[in-house]
Amino acid sequence: MKLAVFVNEYREPAILDRLKADKFGIILVQNGVYHATVKKDGQTSPVLSKDAEFYVLSEDLQSRGFGDGDVDSKVKVINYEGLVDLIFNDFEKFIWL
Amino acid sequence: MKLAVFVNEYREPAILDRLKADKFGIILVQNGVYHATVKKDGQTSPVLSKDAEFYVLSEDLQSRGFGDGDVDSKVKVINYEGLVDLIFNDFEKFIWL
Amino acid sequence: MGKLTIGCFSSLVGSMTLDFAVKLAEAAVKKGHEVDLWLSGNGVMLGKKGQSKFRDYSYLAGTVEELLKTGKFRITNCEACAKARGIDKEDTMDGFGIHSMDWYLASAFDADRVLHIGGE
Amino acid sequence: MGKLTIGCFSSLVGSMTLDFAVKLAEAAVKKGHEVDLWLSGNGVMLGKKGQSKFRDYSYLAGTVEELLKTGKFRITNCEACAKARGIDKEDTMDGFGIHSMDWYLASAFDADRVLHIGGE
Amino acid sequence: MAIKKLAFIVEKLPYKAETSRLALTHAIASQTVEIYLEDGDNVEPVIAFVGDGVLNCLKDQKALDIYGVTSLEMHLKNALLLDLKVLVCKEDLDRLGLKEDDIVMDAEELGAEVTTEVVPYDQIQQEMESADHLLFF
Amino acid sequence: MAIKKLAFIVEKLPYKAETSRLALTHAIASQTVEIYLEDGDNVEPVIAFVGDGVLNCLKDQKALDIYGVTSLEMHLKNALLLDLKVLVCKEDLDRLGLKEDDIVMDAEELGAEVTTEVVPYDQIQQEMESADHLLFF
């Protein structure tokens, strides 16, 4: 299946490691954006070490004081419009954690 | 100071290790009661390893299907009435995490 | 063009999740999709009449009214969740549907995509 | 006997935190203490008139009315938080105070104990 | 004529918020969804408890007596009574030290014929794959 | 005549819920609390950001433009303008790789004279000890 998971909090969701999908996306929204922008003790968030395609919502980045330049290079910045396309064109099923 | 902290979730609150108090209480309420009743992979919750006096709210235990017998021996079971006494007689300041 | 059903169970103001749901609906409608938005739990507060627009609180009523005008957007409150909170029909904004929970499942039935936001 | 000020910022029904606050107030009043309960954020939903008592949803209006009769219990909604949600004076249960946020700080001023429940 | 399968996956704990309760009440609402659909169309729900969410299934929950609110145990029994498919993740029960005897496995006293199924996580993953839509609580 | 000290400790992140916003609006409300009190009585607030809560203090928050809601940055500047004591935990800034330049240190453009103080956690602990009551957000 083509599965996208919305990560909306700044901690590692327990279920992430168990989910399997042929195409697997992780979409960072709300306080999930910190995974893409902040390092703790110099370490990148473990969420970014999953085997997945990563996206972050630019509106939620900017609300919190970040710009595109603050985002880890693994992560693609999208806006709400891009998110609609992801939902209809790239993935089929969704989990909001 | 005499400080009591309310732990209301079933995960370890980051701030717990930093708080210092002459008298330190941890009161397990809501989903915090699982710290007193459930072992993960056979391990007692790390919350119970803090240097503190532990209490758990019996009403919240029972709502979730536990009885006094399920509670770790470190933890004292109290009800709302006992909680009022704790608040007025044993502690002065409170943190709801 | 497709149909997106969004279920949102988080409350107005207290959580920005409802802001997310409304903004996503807006973007989808702009692209020509149809959107059903189901509000359950504290999400039903979005339908409360007479909300005030203050800068320190999120305010979505205006956007919802604009979306309803497009004809491509339906928004429905869970009847029991609303009544439990003292929000009955007279207390609900014009244009909102009020249905029991089966409405959401029926909306999901013929949706191309479902985004269920059930978080806390 | 002392005075306990409780601040509760979590919403009715969606979170059992308001149930906790009301039950604690009840127990404290029973023991002869005075209690001020300040509702801010989504907590102001507790003051909404016309809530329905359903088994699948928590219902606190009855307990609050009983507590108000004791004369040892005051309950107050944050005015701005309520208005933002469309809950004005006519929409608020009898016996509730409606004040700006400074009321809470004044209540804390002469409280023996303050339990502030600010969680999410 | 179509049957759409909806997977209700419950990972959140009970009572703090309404999440897991609303999962069950919405799944149960599948009983009446036909009124909105064409003849022969229907919705088939499956409910699966994973992670800490398996704690929703514990027996002897006294929430109604204490807080006046229906317990998750009662919701679960209603689901079984209505022949809904209820799965509980075995690995998570094991991890939390829980046995079948600790959780709601049936609602015989209400006359339910269906029972809870304790299954490996892989089977829940398969349900998610075969479902048309996921509703994660 | 008494002054009661209230410590507003902010550990939660912004925007997901209202928590940190309400911390600042309530602390600012101390400006008008005298109307309820006897002559000479007053409330003295101190605001401290700890843990991930220091992320509330980042500069350039665009929440008003995007979501139509006051940013935490603006609330923080208001607090400084009103001479409130604002502390930010140094260890937490370090842990998250943040420098003073990344956070709101002043509100000079509004005419504020007071600035944010970056302090070791021990000083925040001392504020908690000397406070009459704690309000933890």
PDB file of N, CA, C and O in Angstrom, chain C residues 38-86:
ATOM      1  N   TRP C  38     -16.120  16.210   8.602  1.00  0.00           N
ATOM      2  CA  TRP C  38     -16.916  15.661   9.700  1.00  0.00           C
ATOM      3  C   TRP C  38     -16.304  16.092  11.021  1.00  0.00           C
ATOM      4  O   TRP C  38     -15.099  15.907  11.251  1.00  0.00           O
ATOM      5  N   LEU C  39     -17.119  16.678  11.891  1.00  0.00           N
ATOM      6  CA  LEU C  39     -16.625  17.134  13.185  1.00  0.00           C
ATOM      7  C   LEU C  39     -17.243  16.300  14.291  1.00  0.00           C
ATOM      8  O   LEU C  39     -18.471  16.200  14.403  1.00  0.00           O
ATOM      9  N   SER C  40     -16.395  15.718  15.084  1.00  0.00           N
ATOM     10  CA  SER C  40     -16.868  14.897  16.180  1.00  0.00           C
ATOM     11  C   SER C  40     -16.081  15.299  17.426  1.00  0.00           C
ATOM     12  O   SER C  40     -15.159  16.112  17.350  1.00  0.00           O
ATOM     13  N   GLY C  41     -16.455  14.763  18.574  1.00  0.00           N
ATOM     14  CA  GLY C  41     -15.753  15.142  19.803  1.00  0.00           C
ATOM     15  C   GLY C  41     -15.791  16.651  19.962  1.00  0.00           C
ATOM     16  O   GLY C  41     -16.772  17.306  19.604  1.00  0.00           O
ATOM     17  N   ASN C  42     -14.699  17.222  20.465  1.00  0.00           N
ATOM     18  CA  ASN C  42     -14.671  18.669  20.665  1.00  0.00           C
ATOM     19  C   ASN C  42     -14.626  19.460  19.365  1.00  0.00           C
ATOM     20  O   ASN C  42     -14.796  20.684  19.373  1.00  0.00           O
ATOM     21  N   GLY C  43     -14.389  18.781  18.251  1.00  0.00           N
ATOM     22  CA  GLY C  43     -14.407  19.453  16.960  1.00  0.00           C
ATOM     23  C   GLY C  43     -15.732  20.156  16.667  1.00  0.00           C
ATOM     24  O   GLY C  43     -15.768  21.129  15.909  1.00  0.00           O
ATOM     25  N   VAL C  44     -16.813  19.699  17.289  1.00  0.00           N
ATOM     26  CA  VAL C  44     -18.132  20.292  17.032  1.00  0.00           C
ATOM     27  C   VAL C  44     -18.200  21.760  17.447  1.00  0.00           C
ATOM     28  O   VAL C  44     -19.108  22.483  17.032  1.00  0.00           O
ATOM     29  N   MET C  45     -17.240  22.199  18.247  1.00  0.00           N
ATOM     30  CA  MET C  45     -17.230  23.609  18.644  1.00  0.00           C
ATOM     31  C   MET C  45     -17.094  24.539  17.451  1.00  0.00           C
ATOM     32  O   MET C  45     -17.462  25.706  17.520  1.00  0.00           O
ATOM     33  N   LEU C  46     -16.543  24.024  16.358  1.00  0.00           N
ATOM     34  CA  LEU C  46     -16.393  24.854  15.165  1.00  0.00           C
ATOM     35  C   LEU C  46     -17.750  25.355  14.681  1.00  0.00           C
ATOM     36  O   LEU C  46     -17.866  26.409  14.071  1.00  0.00           O
ATOM     37  N   GLY C  47     -18.814  24.581  14.943  1.00  0.00           N
ATOM     38  CA  GLY C  47     -20.143  24.955  14.466  1.00  0.00           C
ATOM     39  C   GLY C  47     -20.884  25.932  15.369  1.00  0.00           C
ATOM     40  O   GLY C  47     -21.974  26.378  15.024  1.00  0.00           O
ATOM     41  N   LYS C  48     -20.320  26.279  16.522  1.00  0.00           N
ATOM     42  CA  LYS C  48     -21.017  27.149  17.476  1.00  0.00           C
ATOM     43  C   LYS C  48     -21.232  28.537  16.867  1.00  0.00           C
ATOM     44  O   LYS C  48     -20.296  29.151  16.390  1.00  0.00           O
ATOM     45  N   LYS C  49     -22.466  28.965  16.908  1.00  0.00           N
ATOM     46  CA  LYS C  49     -22.819  30.319  16.465  1.00  0.00           C
ATOM     47  C   LYS C  49     -22.179  31.371  17.350  1.00  0.00           C
ATOM     48  O   LYS C  49     -21.972  31.137  18.528  1.00  0.00           O
ATOM     49  N   GLY C  50     -21.922  32.533  16.777  1.00  0.00           N
ATOM     50  CA  GLY C  50     -21.584  33.697  17.593  1.00  0.00           C
ATOM     51  C   GLY C  50     -20.155  33.729  18.102  1.00  0.00           C
ATOM     52  O   GLY C  50     -19.861  34.408  19.088  1.00  0.00           O
ATOM     53  N   GLN C  51     -19.235  32.991  17.445  1.00  0.00           N
ATOM     54  CA  GLN C  51     -17.845  33.071  17.861  1.00  0.00           C
ATOM     55  C   GLN C  51     -17.292  34.474  17.577  1.00  0.00           C
ATOM     56  O   GLN C  51     -17.676  35.120  16.613  1.00  0.00           O
ATOM     57  N   SER C  52     -16.402  34.917  18.449  1.00  0.00           N
ATOM     58  CA  SER C  52     -15.820  36.248  18.281  1.00  0.00           C
ATOM     59  C   SER C  52     -14.431  36.141  17.678  1.00  0.00           C
ATOM     60  O   SER C  52     -13.684  35.212  17.977  1.00  0.00           O
ATOM     61  N   LYS C  53     -14.123  37.120  16.860  1.00  0.00           N
ATOM     62  CA  LYS C  53     -12.807  37.130  16.205  1.00  0.00           C
ATOM     63  C   LYS C  53     -11.839  37.952  17.042  1.00  0.00           C
ATOM     64  O   LYS C  53     -11.900  39.177  17.041  1.00  0.00           O
ATOM     65  N   PHE C  54     -11.022  37.288  17.795  1.00  0.00           N
ATOM     66  CA  PHE C  54      -9.989  37.952  18.584  1.00  0.00           C
ATOM     67  C   PHE C  54      -8.643  37.484  18.055  1.00  0.00           C
ATOM     68  O   PHE C  54      -8.492  36.322  17.679  1.00  0.00           O
ATOM     69  N   ARG C  55      -7.674  38.363  18.117  1.00  0.00           N
ATOM     70  CA  ARG C  55      -6.343  38.025  17.589  1.00  0.00           C
ATOM     71  C   ARG C  55      -5.634  36.930  18.382  1.00  0.00           C
ATOM     72  O   ARG C  55      -4.743  36.268  17.881  1.00  0.00           O
ATOM     73  N   ASP C  56      -5.984  36.806  19.646  1.00  0.00           N
ATOM     74  CA  ASP C  56      -5.274  35.837  20.485  1.00  0.00           C
ATOM     75  C   ASP C  56      -5.889  34.430  20.393  1.00  0.00           C
ATOM     76  O   ASP C  56      -5.424  33.510  21.071  1.00  0.00           O
ATOM     77  N   TYR C  57      -6.923  34.289  19.581  1.00  0.00           N
ATOM     78  CA  TYR C  57      -7.596  32.995  19.453  1.00  0.00           C
ATOM     79  C   TYR C  57      -7.795  32.709  17.972  1.00  0.00           C
ATOM     80  O   TYR C  57      -8.029  33.631  17.189  1.00  0.00           O
ATOM     81  N   SER C  58      -7.727  31.461  17.583  1.00  0.00           N
ATOM     82  CA  SER C  58      -7.948  31.170  16.167  1.00  0.00           C
ATOM     83  C   SER C  58      -9.435  31.306  15.873  1.00  0.00           C
ATOM     84  O   SER C  58     -10.283  31.074  16.727  1.00  0.00           O
ATOM     85  N   TYR C  59      -9.745  31.704  14.654  1.00  0.00           N
ATOM     86  CA  TYR C  59     -11.120  32.012  14.263  1.00  0.00           C
ATOM     87  C   TYR C  59     -11.328  31.477  12.853  1.00  0.00           C
ATOM     88  O   TYR C  59     -10.619  31.860  11.929  1.00  0.00           O
ATOM     89  N   LEU C  60     -12.256  30.566  12.687  1.00  0.00           N
ATOM     90  CA  LEU C  60     -12.394  29.883  11.403  1.00  0.00           C
ATOM     91  C   LEU C  60     -13.759  30.074  10.752  1.00  0.00           C
ATOM     92  O   LEU C  60     -13.965  29.652   9.605  1.00  0.00           O
ATOM     93  N   ALA C  61     -14.685  30.712  11.456  1.00  0.00           N
ATOM     94  CA  ALA C  61     -16.057  30.790  10.946  1.00  0.00           C
ATOM     95  C   ALA C  61     -16.114  31.445   9.565  1.00  0.00           C
ATOM     96  O   ALA C  61     -16.842  30.990   8.670  1.00  0.00           O
ATOM     97  N   GLY C  62     -15.334  32.499   9.365  1.00  0.00           N
ATOM     98  CA  GLY C  62     -15.352  33.200   8.089  1.00  0.00           C
ATOM     99  C   GLY C  62     -14.930  32.302   6.929  1.00  0.00           C
ATOM    100  O   GLY C  62     -15.589  32.257   5.887  1.00  0.00           O
ATOM    101  N   THR C  63     -13.847  31.590   7.106  1.00  0.00           N
ATOM    102  CA  THR C  63     -13.363  30.683   6.057  1.00  0.00           C
ATOM    103  C   THR C  63     -14.395  29.601   5.750  1.00  0.00           C
ATOM    104  O   THR C  63     -14.608  29.245   4.586  1.00  0.00           O
ATOM    105  N   VAL C  64     -15.029  29.086   6.798  1.00  0.00           N
ATOM    106  CA  VAL C  64     -16.035  28.042   6.598  1.00  0.00           C
ATOM    107  C   VAL C  64     -17.194  28.583   5.755  1.00  0.00           C
ATOM    108  O   VAL C  64     -17.671  27.928   4.823  1.00  0.00           O
ATOM    109  N   GLU C  65     -17.640  29.801   6.036  1.00  0.00           N
ATOM    110  CA  GLU C  65     -18.732  30.403   5.251  1.00  0.00           C
ATOM    111  C   GLU C  65     -18.347  30.535   3.775  1.00  0.00           C
ATOM    112  O   GLU C  65     -19.152  30.232   2.890  1.00  0.00           O
ATOM    113  N   GLU C  66     -17.129  30.977   3.538  1.00  0.00           N
ATOM    114  CA  GLU C  66     -16.667  31.102   2.145  1.00  0.00           C
ATOM    115  C   GLU C  66     -16.645  29.739   1.455  1.00  0.00           C
ATOM    116  O   GLU C  66     -17.045  29.603   0.300  1.00  0.00           O
ATOM    117  N   LEU C  67     -16.173  28.752   2.185  1.00  0.00           N
ATOM    118  CA  LEU C  67     -16.084  27.402   1.613  1.00  0.00           C
ATOM    119  C   LEU C  67     -17.468  26.858   1.268  1.00  0.00           C
ATOM    120  O   LEU C  67     -17.664  26.220   0.229  1.00  0.00           O
ATOM    121  N   LEU C  68     -18.430  27.124   2.143  1.00  0.00           N
ATOM    122  CA  LEU C  68     -19.790  26.621   1.903  1.00  0.00           C
ATOM    123  C   LEU C  68     -20.360  27.204   0.610  1.00  0.00           C
ATOM    124  O   LEU C  68     -21.080  26.532  -0.127  1.00  0.00           O
ATOM    125  N   LYS C  69     -19.996  28.455   0.311  1.00  0.00           N
ATOM    126  CA  LYS C  69     -20.510  29.106  -0.909  1.00  0.00           C
ATOM    127  C   LYS C  69     -20.049  28.417  -2.186  1.00  0.00           C
ATOM    128  O   LYS C  69     -20.684  28.553  -3.226  1.00  0.00           O
ATOM    129  N   THR C  70     -18.924  27.710  -2.128  1.00  0.00           N
ATOM    130  CA  THR C  70     -18.378  27.087  -3.347  1.00  0.00           C
ATOM    131  C   THR C  70     -19.231  25.926  -3.826  1.00  0.00           C
ATOM    132  O   THR C  70     -19.125  25.503  -4.974  1.00  0.00           O
ATOM    133  N   GLY C  71     -20.061  25.359  -2.934  1.00  0.00           N
ATOM    134  CA  GLY C  71     -20.857  24.192  -3.319  1.00  0.00           C
ATOM    135  C   GLY C  71     -20.052  22.898  -3.375  1.00  0.00           C
ATOM    136  O   GLY C  71     -20.591  21.834  -3.680  1.00  0.00           O
ATOM    137  N   LYS C  72     -18.767  22.982  -3.099  1.00  0.00           N
ATOM    138  CA  LYS C  72     -17.932  21.782  -3.151  1.00  0.00           C
ATOM    139  C   LYS C  72     -17.524  21.318  -1.758  1.00  0.00           C
ATOM    140  O   LYS C  72     -16.639  20.468  -1.600  1.00  0.00           O
ATOM    141  N   PHE C  73     -18.151  21.887  -0.767  1.00  0.00           N
ATOM    142  CA  PHE C  73     -17.719  21.652   0.606  1.00  0.00           C
ATOM    143  C   PHE C  73     -18.938  21.409   1.494  1.00  0.00           C
ATOM    144  O   PHE C  73     -19.872  22.211   1.496  1.00  0.00           O
ATOM    145  N   ARG C  74     -18.935  20.283   2.190  1.00  0.00           N
ATOM    146  CA  ARG C  74     -19.983  20.005   3.173  1.00  0.00           C
ATOM    147  C   ARG C  74     -19.341  19.872   4.547  1.00  0.00           C
ATOM    148  O   ARG C  74     -18.266  19.278   4.684  1.00  0.00           O
ATOM    149  N   ILE C  75     -20.001  20.401   5.547  1.00  0.00           N
ATOM    150  CA  ILE C  75     -19.453  20.323   6.902  1.00  0.00           C
ATOM    151  C   ILE C  75     -20.568  19.873   7.834  1.00  0.00           C
ATOM    152  O   ILE C  75     -21.684  20.367   7.767  1.00  0.00           O
ATOM    153  N   THR C  76     -20.268  18.890   8.659  1.00  0.00           N
ATOM    154  CA  THR C  76     -21.315  18.241   9.446  1.00  0.00           C
ATOM    155  C   THR C  76     -20.850  17.986  10.867  1.00  0.00           C
ATOM    156  O   THR C  76     -19.766  17.458  11.085  1.00  0.00           O
ATOM    157  N   ASN C  77     -21.695  18.355  11.810  1.00  0.00           N
ATOM    158  CA  ASN C  77     -21.433  18.086  13.223  1.00  0.00           C
ATOM    159  C   ASN C  77     -22.028  16.749  13.644  1.00  0.00           C
ATOM    160  O   ASN C  77     -23.138  16.410  13.245  1.00  0.00           O
ATOM    161  N   CYS C  78     -21.307  16.051  14.488  1.00  0.00           N
ATOM    162  CA  CYS C  78     -21.824  14.857  15.143  1.00  0.00           C
ATOM    163  C   CYS C  78     -22.899  15.304  16.141  1.00  0.00           C
ATOM    164  O   CYS C  78     -22.648  16.099  17.045  1.00  0.00           O
ATOM    165  N   GLU C  79     -24.104  14.788  15.957  1.00  0.00           N
ATOM    166  CA  GLU C  79     -25.246  15.272  16.722  1.00  0.00           C
ATOM    167  C   GLU C  79     -25.082  15.043  18.233  1.00  0.00           C
ATOM    168  O   GLU C  79     -25.273  15.960  19.034  1.00  0.00           O
ATOM    169  N   ALA C  80     -24.718  13.842  18.615  1.00  0.00           N
ATOM    170  CA  ALA C  80     -24.605  13.529  20.047  1.00  0.00           C
ATOM    171  C   ALA C  80     -23.476  14.330  20.690  1.00  0.00           C
ATOM    172  O   ALA C  80     -23.617  14.861  21.795  1.00  0.00           O
ATOM    173  N   CYS C  81     -22.337  14.428  19.989  1.00  0.00           N
ATOM    174  CA  CYS C  81     -21.193  15.171  20.538  1.00  0.00           C
ATOM    175  C   CYS C  81     -21.578  16.627  20.774  1.00  0.00           C
ATOM    176  O   CYS C  81     -21.148  17.249  21.747  1.00  0.00           O
ATOM    177  N   ALA C  82     -22.358  17.192  19.855  1.00  0.00           N
ATOM    178  CA  ALA C  82     -22.765  18.595  19.987  1.00  0.00           C
ATOM    179  C   ALA C  82     -23.766  18.754  21.125  1.00  0.00           C
ATOM    180  O   ALA C  82     -23.628  19.651  21.968  1.00  0.00           O
ATOM    181  N   LYS C  83     -24.751  17.884  21.179  1.00  0.00           N
ATOM    182  CA  LYS C  83     -25.781  18.005  22.232  1.00  0.00           C
ATOM    183  C   LYS C  83     -25.172  17.828  23.620  1.00  0.00           C
ATOM    184  O   LYS C  83     -25.579  18.493  24.571  1.00  0.00           O
ATOM    185  N   ALA C  84     -24.249  16.918  23.742  1.00  0.00           N
ATOM    186  CA  ALA C  84     -23.595  16.717  25.044  1.00  0.00           C
ATOM    187  C   ALA C  84     -22.968  18.018  25.520  1.00  0.00           C
ATOM    188  O   ALA C  84     -22.917  18.291  26.722  1.00  0.00           O
ATOM    189  N   ARG C  85     -22.506  18.830  24.576  1.00  0.00           N
ATOM    190  CA  ARG C  85     -21.845  20.093  24.918  1.00  0.00           C
ATOM    191  C   ARG C  85     -22.813  21.283  24.929  1.00  0.00           C
ATOM    192  O   ARG C  85     -22.387  22.435  24.986  1.00  0.00           O
ATOM    193  N   GLY C  86     -24.092  21.010  24.816  1.00  0.00           N
ATOM    194  CA  GLY C  86     -25.067  22.096  24.864  1.00  0.00           C
ATOM    195  C   GLY C  86     -25.197  22.856  23.555  1.00  0.00           C
ATOM    196  O   GLY C  86     -25.667  23.991  23.532  1.00  0.00           O
TER     197      GLY C  86
END
